[in-house]
């Protein structure tokens, strides 16, 4: 199969050739001719399948006829995050080099007046996050009656992020004669319902089940105690000893842990950045750009923030937590082993993760390999049951293989109070301050002193002694900075 047979225009085919694509991917082969025939599409495909080009290429072809009118965009693409919206814009710029189309991006973090100016000029392609689009609409700066093609991308992510009511509202503001292209990696019932309400006789194209993992990625498990500081120490050990580590993404399940882990790795002088949903647009873009260029070697991220980002050549993935959704595991490890390169994905596992691990192994139909001692889930479960019965820790001989009974034995109030100082830290400011430190030399008063330095910090006393003074490979370290004058 070649691109020539799909019905795309000459201008688009020339851009595809310039992009170096030889063959269309499965979603492109399935979707492009149907979009060109003006059919609605239900594309069940995840990121990495070439899904973006499957709608941008035929849209560019269709947009060659007709002209944009002021404040009445001709097409609208809804994306759950600013990064994804920015990536779709990049795609339009790349594939649309032979077109003179006006493309506008409506996302948070960009001034309204700048965006209004673009809309006034007439927009062929409007790419937006749902909230920002509605803000513009409510200010009367945008008319949606002219939209001929509506794209709803990453619908399941929209659901996770609570955007479905906004999507429903937007769908109702656009004439029903429009063509709707709808993409989702998974089809939970809420998404199914949405497709039934807003798609008309769609062509359904389903590709690459989300259970497939690349053959060239080595999948490893590492048992760890549950306490945060101990998990961080285990992670550092993995980072320090991983072979051929060029760059890596470290995934956490919780936003709060992303910030805490990022700060901890930074204090341990790793060359690290972070990406999570609360960061402002400029900081996220700067972070991602630095990671792409190799200025940052480690990126601590949450699933939502990392979903869909086109980050090339990640040699390793570290799952700081076992993902609660088995499919997130597949998405996470899909960041490595791209284009036939080899990759390694480590997952830290505590004695409480058994059911999540089982779900992953069932999904990918593979038993994952442990490095070091596997967790003895049976012993840990027995111990938990005993503790529930007696209210006391189990006898010593019932210890789990990872020695984490001390953690489990603690009353939950104590654990909560231990983590309190970090929870109450002013998160947004801290993230700003730390992320800027990645590219800007820190003032002398902020310079990190390394793991042995004297620092008054929230969780300093939690850091175990054995993590001090370990050797960290030079490429994982920050650029050397002058030490504080004594
Ligand atoms: P997507 O699934 O849209 O995020 O695309 C994933 C990656 O595949 C992007 O880096 C695209 O540039 C690339 N890509 C898209 N279509 C093709 C193709 N037909 N051949 C090779 N690479 C492609």
Coordinates of C-alpha atoms and ligand atoms in Angstrom, one line a residue:
X1 CA 0.0 0.0 0.0
X2 CA 1.2 3.5 -0.8
X3 CA -0.1 7.0 -0.1
X4 CA -0.8 7.6 -3.8
X5 CA -3.8 5.3 -3.8
X6 CA -5.7 6.9 -0.9
X7 CA -7.1 9.9 -2.8
X8 CA -5.0 12.6 -1.2
X9 CA -4.2 15.8 -3.2
X10 CA -0.9 16.5 -4.9
X11 CA 0.1 19.1 -2.4
X12 CA -0.5 16.8 0.5
X13 CA 1.3 13.9 -1.2
X14 CA 4.3 16.2 -1.8
X15 CA 4.4 17.1 1.9
X16 CA 4.1 13.4 2.9
X17 CA 7.1 12.6 0.7
X18 CA 9.0 15.5 2.3
X19 CA 8.2 14.0 5.7
X20 CA 9.9 10.8 4.6
X21 CA 6.9 8.5 5.0
X22 CA 7.0 5.5 2.7
X23 CA 3.8 3.7 3.6
X24 CA 0.6 4.7 5.3
X25 CA 0.0 3.1 8.7
X26 CA -3.1 0.9 9.3
X27 CA -5.2 3.7 10.7
X28 CA -4.2 6.0 7.8
X29 CA -5.1 3.3 5.2
X30 CA -8.5 2.8 7.0
X31 CA -9.4 6.4 7.7
X32 CA -8.1 8.6 4.9
X33 CA -10.4 7.4 2.0
X34 CA -13.4 7.4 4.4
X35 CA -12.7 11.0 5.5
X36 CA -12.3 12.1 1.9
X37 CA -15.7 10.6 1.2
X38 CA -17.1 12.8 3.9
X39 CA -18.0 10.0 6.2
X40 CA -18.0 10.2 10.0
X41 CA -15.1 8.2 11.6
X42 CA -14.8 6.3 14.8
X43 CA -11.1 5.6 15.1
X44 CA -10.1 3.3 17.9
X45 CA -6.3 3.8 17.9
X46 CA -3.8 5.0 20.4
X47 CA -1.0 7.4 20.0
X48 CA 2.0 6.2 18.0
X49 CA -0.2 4.6 15.3
X50 CA 0.0 7.6 13.0
X51 CA -3.5 8.6 14.1
X52 CA -2.8 12.4 13.8
X53 CA -1.9 12.2 10.1
X54 CA -4.9 10.0 9.5
X55 CA -7.1 13.1 10.0
X56 CA -4.8 16.0 9.2
X57 CA -3.9 14.7 5.7
X58 CA -7.4 14.3 4.4
X59 CA -8.5 17.5 6.1
X60 CA -5.8 19.4 4.3
X61 CA -7.0 17.9 1.0
X62 CA -10.6 18.8 1.7
X63 CA -9.7 22.4 2.8
X64 CA -8.2 23.1 -0.6
X65 CA -11.7 24.0 -1.7
X66 CA -13.4 27.0 -0.1
X67 CA -12.3 30.0 2.0
X68 CA -12.4 31.0 5.7
X69 CA -14.6 33.8 6.9
X70 CA -13.9 36.0 9.9
X71 CA -14.6 34.4 13.3
X72 CA -16.1 31.4 11.6
X73 CA -13.6 28.5 11.6
X74 CA -14.1 25.9 8.9
X75 CA -12.8 23.0 11.0
X76 CA -12.3 22.4 14.7
X77 CA -10.1 19.9 16.4
X78 CA -10.5 19.3 20.1
X79 CA -7.6 18.0 22.2
X80 CA -7.5 17.2 25.9
X81 CA -4.2 18.9 26.6
X82 CA -2.3 21.9 25.5
X83 CA 0.7 19.8 24.4
X84 CA -1.5 17.6 22.2
X85 CA -3.1 20.7 20.7
X86 CA 0.4 22.1 20.0
X87 CA 1.5 18.9 18.4
X88 CA -1.5 18.8 16.1
X89 CA -0.6 22.4 15.1
X90 CA 2.9 21.2 14.3
X91 CA 1.5 18.4 12.2
X92 CA -0.7 20.9 10.2
X93 CA 2.4 23.1 9.7
X94 CA 4.5 20.1 8.5
X95 CA 1.9 18.5 6.2
X96 CA 0.5 21.9 5.1
X97 CA 3.7 23.4 3.8
X98 CA 2.3 23.6 0.4
X99 CA -1.0 25.2 1.5
X100 CA -1.8 28.8 2.5
X101 CA -4.1 28.0 5.4
X102 CA -4.7 30.0 8.6
X103 CA -4.3 27.8 11.6
X104 CA -5.2 29.0 15.1
X105 CA -4.5 27.5 18.5
X106 CA -6.8 28.2 21.4
X107 CA -5.2 27.0 24.5
X108 CA -4.7 28.4 28.0
X109 CA -1.5 30.3 28.8
X110 CA -1.8 32.4 25.5
X111 CA -3.4 35.9 25.6
X112 CA -7.0 36.2 24.5
X113 CA -6.3 39.3 22.4
X114 CA -3.6 37.5 20.3
X115 CA -5.9 34.6 19.7
X116 CA -8.8 36.9 18.9
X117 CA -6.7 38.6 16.2
X118 CA -6.1 35.3 14.5
X119 CA -9.8 34.4 14.6
X120 CA -10.8 37.8 13.1
X121 CA -8.5 37.0 10.1
X122 CA -10.5 33.9 9.3
X123 CA -9.4 30.4 10.4
X124 CA -9.2 27.3 8.3
X125 CA -8.1 25.1 11.1
X126 CA -8.9 25.8 14.7
X127 CA -7.2 23.6 17.3
X128 CA -8.4 24.0 20.9
X129 CA -8.8 22.5 24.3
X130 CA -12.5 22.4 25.3
X131 CA -12.4 24.9 28.2
X132 CA -10.6 27.6 26.3
X133 CA -12.8 27.2 23.2
X134 CA -15.9 27.8 25.4
X135 CA -14.3 30.8 27.0
X136 CA -13.9 32.4 23.5
X137 CA -17.3 31.4 22.5
X138 CA -18.9 32.9 25.6
X139 CA -17.0 36.2 25.0
X140 CA -18.8 36.3 21.6
X141 CA -15.5 36.2 19.6
X142 CA -16.2 32.9 17.9
X143 CA -19.0 31.6 15.8
X144 CA -19.3 27.8 15.3
X145 CA -22.0 27.7 12.6
X146 CA -19.3 27.5 9.9
X147 CA -17.6 24.3 11.2
X148 CA -17.6 21.7 8.5
X149 CA -15.4 19.1 10.1
X150 CA -15.2 18.4 13.8
X151 CA -12.4 16.3 15.3
X152 CA -12.6 14.9 18.8
X153 CA -9.2 13.4 19.6
X154 CA -8.2 11.3 22.6
X155 CA -11.9 11.0 23.8
X156 CA -11.1 8.7 26.6
X157 CA -8.5 11.1 27.9
X158 CA -11.2 13.8 27.7
X159 CA -13.3 11.6 29.9
X160 CA -10.6 11.1 32.5
X161 CA -10.1 14.8 32.6
X162 CA -13.8 15.6 33.1
X163 CA -14.3 17.3 29.7
X164 CA -17.3 15.3 28.5
X165 CA -19.9 17.9 29.4
X166 CA -17.9 20.5 27.6
X167 CA -17.6 18.3 24.5
X168 CA -21.4 17.6 24.5
X169 CA -22.0 21.4 24.7
X170 CA -19.6 22.1 21.8
X171 CA -21.1 19.3 19.7
X172 CA -24.5 20.9 20.1
X173 CA -23.2 24.3 19.0
X174 CA -22.0 23.0 15.6
X175 CA -24.4 22.3 12.8
X176 CA -25.4 18.6 12.6
X177 CA -24.5 18.6 8.9
X178 CA -20.9 18.6 9.9
X179 CA -18.5 15.7 9.4
X180 CA -17.3 14.3 12.8
X181 CA -14.0 12.4 13.2
X182 CA -13.8 10.8 16.6
X183 CA -10.7 9.1 18.1
X184 CA -10.2 7.2 21.3
X185 CA -7.7 4.6 22.5
X186 CA -10.3 2.7 24.5
X187 CA -14.1 2.6 24.4
X188 CA -15.6 2.8 27.9
X189 CA -19.4 3.0 28.1
X190 CA -19.5 6.8 28.5
X191 CA -17.5 7.2 25.2
X192 CA -19.7 4.6 23.5
X193 CA -22.7 6.7 24.5
X194 CA -21.1 9.9 23.1
X195 CA -20.4 8.2 19.7
X196 CA -24.0 7.1 19.5
X197 CA -25.3 10.6 20.2
X198 CA -22.9 12.5 17.9
X199 CA -21.7 10.3 15.1
X200 CA -23.8 9.5 12.1
X201 CA -23.3 6.1 10.6
X202 CA -19.5 6.2 11.2
X203 CA -16.8 4.1 9.5
X204 CA -15.3 2.2 12.4
X205 CA -11.5 1.7 12.2
X206 CA -9.8 -0.2 15.0
X207 CA -6.1 -0.8 15.0
X208 CA -3.3 -2.2 17.2
X209 CA -5.0 -3.5 20.3
X210 CA -3.6 -1.7 23.4
X211 CA -2.4 -5.0 24.8
X212 CA 0.6 -5.2 22.5
X213 CA 4.1 -4.4 23.8
X214 CA 7.1 -4.1 21.6
X215 CA 9.3 -7.3 21.4
X216 CA 12.5 -5.3 21.7
X217 CA 11.6 -3.8 25.1
X218 CA 12.9 -5.7 28.2
X219 CA 10.2 -5.6 30.9
X220 CA 11.5 -5.9 34.4
X221 CA 10.0 -5.8 37.9
X222 CA 11.8 -4.6 41.1
X223 CA 10.4 -5.3 44.5
X224 CA 10.4 -2.3 46.8
X225 CA 9.1 -1.4 50.3
X226 CA 6.1 0.8 50.2
X227 CA 7.5 3.9 52.1
X228 CA 8.1 6.8 49.8
X229 CA 11.7 7.4 50.8
X230 CA 12.6 3.8 50.5
X231 CA 11.0 3.6 47.0
X232 CA 12.9 6.7 46.0
X233 CA 16.1 5.0 47.2
X234 CA 15.3 1.9 45.1
X235 CA 14.6 4.0 42.1
X236 CA 17.9 5.9 42.5
X237 CA 19.8 2.6 42.7
X238 CA 18.1 1.4 39.4
X239 CA 18.9 4.7 37.8
X240 CA 22.5 4.5 38.9
X241 CA 23.0 0.9 37.7
X242 CA 20.9 0.8 34.5
X243 CA 22.9 -0.1 31.5
X244 CA 23.0 2.1 28.4
X245 CA 20.7 4.7 30.0
X246 CA 20.5 7.6 27.6
X247 CA 17.4 9.2 28.9
X248 CA 14.3 8.1 30.7
X249 CA 10.8 8.9 31.7
X250 CA 9.8 8.2 35.3
X251 CA 6.1 7.7 35.7
X252 CA 4.1 8.2 38.9
X253 CA 0.4 7.5 39.5
X254 CA -0.2 10.6 41.5
X255 CA 0.5 14.2 40.7
X256 CA 1.7 14.8 44.2
X257 CA 4.3 12.1 43.9
X258 CA 5.5 13.6 40.6
X259 CA 6.5 16.8 42.4
X260 CA 8.0 15.1 45.4
X261 CA 10.0 12.7 43.3
X262 CA 11.2 15.4 41.0
X263 CA 12.4 17.5 44.0
X264 CA 14.1 14.5 45.6
X265 CA 16.0 13.5 42.4
X266 CA 17.0 17.1 41.9
X267 CA 18.4 17.2 45.5
X268 CA 20.3 14.1 44.6
X269 CA 21.8 16.0 41.7
X270 CA 20.2 14.1 38.9
X271 CA 19.6 16.0 35.7
X272 CA 15.9 15.9 35.9
X273 CA 12.8 17.8 34.8
X274 CA 9.1 17.2 35.4
X275 CA 5.8 17.3 33.5
X276 CA 2.4 17.4 35.1
X277 CA -1.0 18.8 34.5
X278 CA -0.7 21.8 36.9
X279 CA 2.3 23.3 35.1
X280 CA 1.7 26.4 33.0
X281 CA 2.0 26.1 29.2
X282 CA 5.3 27.9 28.9
X283 CA 7.0 25.7 31.5
X284 CA 5.7 22.5 30.0
X285 CA 6.8 23.4 26.5
X286 CA 10.3 24.5 27.8
X287 CA 10.6 21.3 29.8
X288 CA 9.6 19.1 26.8
X289 CA 11.9 20.9 24.5
X290 CA 14.8 20.5 26.9
X291 CA 14.1 16.8 27.2
X292 CA 13.9 16.4 23.4
X293 CA 17.2 18.2 23.0
X294 CA 18.9 16.1 25.6
X295 CA 19.5 19.0 28.1
X296 CA 17.4 17.1 30.6
X297 CA 18.0 13.3 30.9
X298 CA 15.2 12.3 33.2
X299 CA 11.6 13.4 33.0
X300 CA 9.3 12.7 35.9
X301 CA 5.7 12.7 34.6
X302 CA 2.1 11.7 35.3
X303 CA 0.1 9.7 32.7
X304 CA -2.2 12.6 31.8
X305 CA 0.7 14.9 31.2
X306 CA 2.7 12.5 29.1
X307 CA -0.1 10.9 27.1
X308 CA 0.3 11.4 23.4
X309 CA 3.5 13.4 23.5
X310 CA 5.8 12.6 20.7
X311 CA 9.1 12.1 22.6
X312 CA 11.7 10.4 20.4
X313 CA 14.3 7.9 21.5
X314 CA 13.7 7.2 25.2
X315 CA 16.1 4.4 26.2
X316 CA 14.4 3.6 29.5
X317 CA 11.0 3.9 31.3
X318 CA 10.8 3.7 35.0
X319 CA 7.4 3.1 36.6
X320 CA 7.7 4.5 40.1
X321 CA 4.3 3.0 40.7
X322 CA 2.5 0.1 39.1
X323 CA -0.2 1.8 37.0
X324 CA -3.7 1.2 38.3
X325 CA -5.0 0.9 34.7
X326 CA -3.3 -1.9 33.0
X327 CA -3.6 -0.1 29.6
X328 CA -1.5 2.8 31.1
X329 CA 1.3 0.3 31.5
X330 CA 1.2 -0.3 27.7
X331 CA 1.1 3.4 27.0
X332 CA 4.0 4.1 29.4
X333 CA 6.3 1.4 28.1
X334 CA 5.4 2.4 24.5
X335 CA 7.7 5.4 25.1
X336 CA 10.7 3.1 24.7
X337 CA 11.8 0.6 22.0
X338 CA 10.5 2.8 19.2
X339 CA 11.4 2.3 15.6
X340 CA 13.0 -1.0 16.4
X341 CA 15.5 0.3 19.0
X342 CA 15.9 -1.7 22.1
X343 CA 14.5 -0.3 25.4
X344 CA 14.1 -1.3 29.0
X345 CA 11.1 -0.7 31.3
X346 CA 11.5 -1.1 35.0
X347 CA 8.5 -1.2 37.3
X348 CA 8.7 -0.8 41.1
X349 CA 6.4 -3.2 42.8
X350 CA 5.2 -3.1 46.5
X351 CA 3.4 -5.9 48.4
X352 CA 0.2 -4.0 47.8
X353 CA 0.4 -4.1 44.0
X354 CA -0.5 -7.7 43.3
X355 CA -3.9 -7.2 41.7
X356 CA -2.6 -4.4 39.4
X357 CA 0.4 -6.5 38.4
X358 CA -1.8 -9.4 37.6
X359 CA -4.0 -7.2 35.5
X360 CA -1.0 -6.1 33.5
X361 CA 0.3 -9.6 33.0
X362 CA -3.1 -10.7 31.9
X363 CA -3.5 -7.8 29.4
X364 CA -0.1 -8.3 27.8
X365 CA -0.3 -12.1 28.1
X366 CA 3.2 -12.2 29.5
X367 CA 4.8 -13.1 32.9
X368 CA 7.2 -10.2 33.8
X369 CA 10.6 -10.9 35.0
X370 CA 11.9 -9.8 38.5
X371 CA 15.3 -8.5 39.1
X372 CA 16.4 -9.3 42.7
X373 CA 13.9 -11.1 45.0
X374 CA 10.3 -11.1 43.9
X375 CA 7.7 -9.9 46.3
X376 CA 6.1 -12.7 48.3
X377 CA 2.5 -11.5 47.9
X378 CA 1.1 -14.5 49.7
X379 CA 3.1 -13.7 52.9
X380 CA 2.3 -10.1 52.6
X381 CA -1.5 -10.8 52.3
X382 CA -1.4 -13.2 55.2
X383 CA 0.3 -10.6 57.3
X384 CA -2.1 -7.9 56.4
X385 CA -5.0 -10.2 57.3
X386 CA -3.4 -11.1 60.7
X387 CA -2.8 -7.5 61.4
X388 CA -6.4 -6.6 60.7
X389 CA -7.5 -9.4 63.1
X390 CA -5.2 -8.6 66.0
X391 CA -4.5 -4.9 65.3
X392 CA -0.8 -5.8 65.8
X393 CA 2.0 -6.5 63.4
X394 CA 2.4 -10.1 62.5
X395 CA 5.1 -12.3 64.0
X396 CA 8.6 -11.8 62.6
X397 CA 8.7 -15.0 60.7
X398 CA 5.7 -13.8 58.6
X399 CA 7.7 -11.0 57.1
X400 CA 7.4 -10.3 53.5
X401 CA 10.4 -10.8 51.4
X402 CA 10.9 -7.1 51.0
X403 CA 10.9 -6.3 54.7
X404 CA 8.2 -3.7 54.4
X405 CA 6.2 -4.8 57.4
X406 CA 7.5 -1.9 59.4
X407 CA 5.8 0.4 57.0
X408 CA 2.5 -1.6 56.9
X409 CA 2.5 -1.9 60.7
X410 CA 2.3 1.8 61.2
X411 CA -1.1 3.3 62.0
X412 CA -2.3 5.2 59.0
X413 CA -2.5 8.5 60.9
X414 CA 1.2 8.4 61.4
X415 CA 1.9 7.9 57.7
X416 CA -0.4 10.7 56.8
X417 CA 1.2 13.0 59.3
X418 CA 4.6 12.1 57.9
X419 CA 3.7 13.2 54.5
X420 CA 1.9 16.3 55.6
X421 CA 4.7 18.9 55.2
X422 CA 5.1 18.0 51.5
X423 CA 1.4 18.0 50.8
X424 CA 1.0 21.5 52.1
X425 CA 3.9 23.0 50.1
X426 CA 2.9 25.6 47.6
X427 CA 3.1 23.2 44.6
X428 CA 2.7 25.6 41.7
X429 CA 5.4 27.9 42.9
X430 CA 7.8 25.2 43.7
X431 CA 7.4 23.6 40.3
X432 CA 8.0 26.9 38.6
X433 CA 11.1 27.6 40.6
X434 CA 12.6 24.2 40.1
X435 CA 11.8 23.9 36.4
X436 CA 13.4 27.3 35.7
X437 CA 16.4 26.1 37.5
X438 CA 16.9 23.5 34.8
X439 CA 17.8 26.1 32.2
X440 CA 18.8 29.1 34.3
X441 CA 21.8 29.0 36.6
X442 CA 20.6 29.1 40.2
X443 CA 21.5 32.0 42.4
X444 CA 24.2 31.1 44.8
X445 CA 21.7 31.0 47.7
X446 CA 19.7 28.2 46.0
X447 CA 22.6 26.1 44.8
X448 CA 22.2 22.5 45.8
X449 CA 25.0 21.1 47.9
X450 CA 24.6 17.5 46.8
X451 CA 23.4 14.6 49.0
X452 CA 25.9 15.4 51.7
X453 CA 25.2 19.1 52.0
X454 CA 23.6 20.8 54.9
X455 CA 20.0 21.5 54.0
X456 CA 16.9 22.2 56.0
X457 CA 14.3 20.5 54.0
X458 CA 11.0 18.8 54.6
X459 CA 11.8 15.1 54.0
X460 CA 15.6 15.3 54.6
X461 CA 15.4 13.1 57.7
X462 CA 13.5 10.5 55.7
X463 CA 16.4 9.9 53.3
X464 CA 18.1 6.7 54.3
X465 CA 21.8 6.7 55.1
X466 CA 22.7 4.2 52.4
X467 CA 21.6 6.5 49.6
X468 CA 24.3 9.1 50.6
X469 CA 27.4 9.5 48.5
X470 CA 26.6 6.9 45.8
X471 CA 28.2 7.3 42.4
X472 CA 25.9 8.8 39.8
X473 CA 27.0 8.5 36.1
X474 CA 28.1 11.8 34.8
X475 CA 25.6 12.0 32.0
X476 CA 22.7 11.8 34.5
X477 CA 24.1 14.7 36.5
X478 CA 23.4 18.3 36.2
X479 CA 26.0 20.6 34.6
X480 CA 28.5 21.4 37.4
X481 CA 27.6 24.5 39.2
X482 CA 29.8 26.6 41.4
X483 CA 29.6 25.7 45.1
X484 CA 28.3 28.2 47.6
X485 CA 31.1 30.3 49.0
X486 CA 31.7 29.5 52.6
Ligands
LIG1 P1 0.8 9.8 16.1 O1 0.2 8.4 16.3 O2 -0.1 10.6 15.2 O3 1.2 10.4 17.4 O4 2.1 9.5 15.2 C1 3.3 8.9 15.8 C2 4.5 9.2 15.0 O5 4.5 8.5 13.8 C3 4.8 10.6 14.7 O6 6.1 10.9 15.0 C4 4.6 10.7 13.2 O7 5.4 11.7 12.6 C5 4.9 9.4 12.7 N1 4.2 8.9 11.5 C6 2.9 9.2 11.2 N2 2.6 8.5 10.0 C7 3.7 7.9 9.6 C8 3.9 7.0 8.4 N3 3.0 6.8 7.5 N4 5.2 6.5 8.3 C9 6.1 6.8 9.3 N5 5.9 7.6 10.4 C10 4.7 8.1 10.5

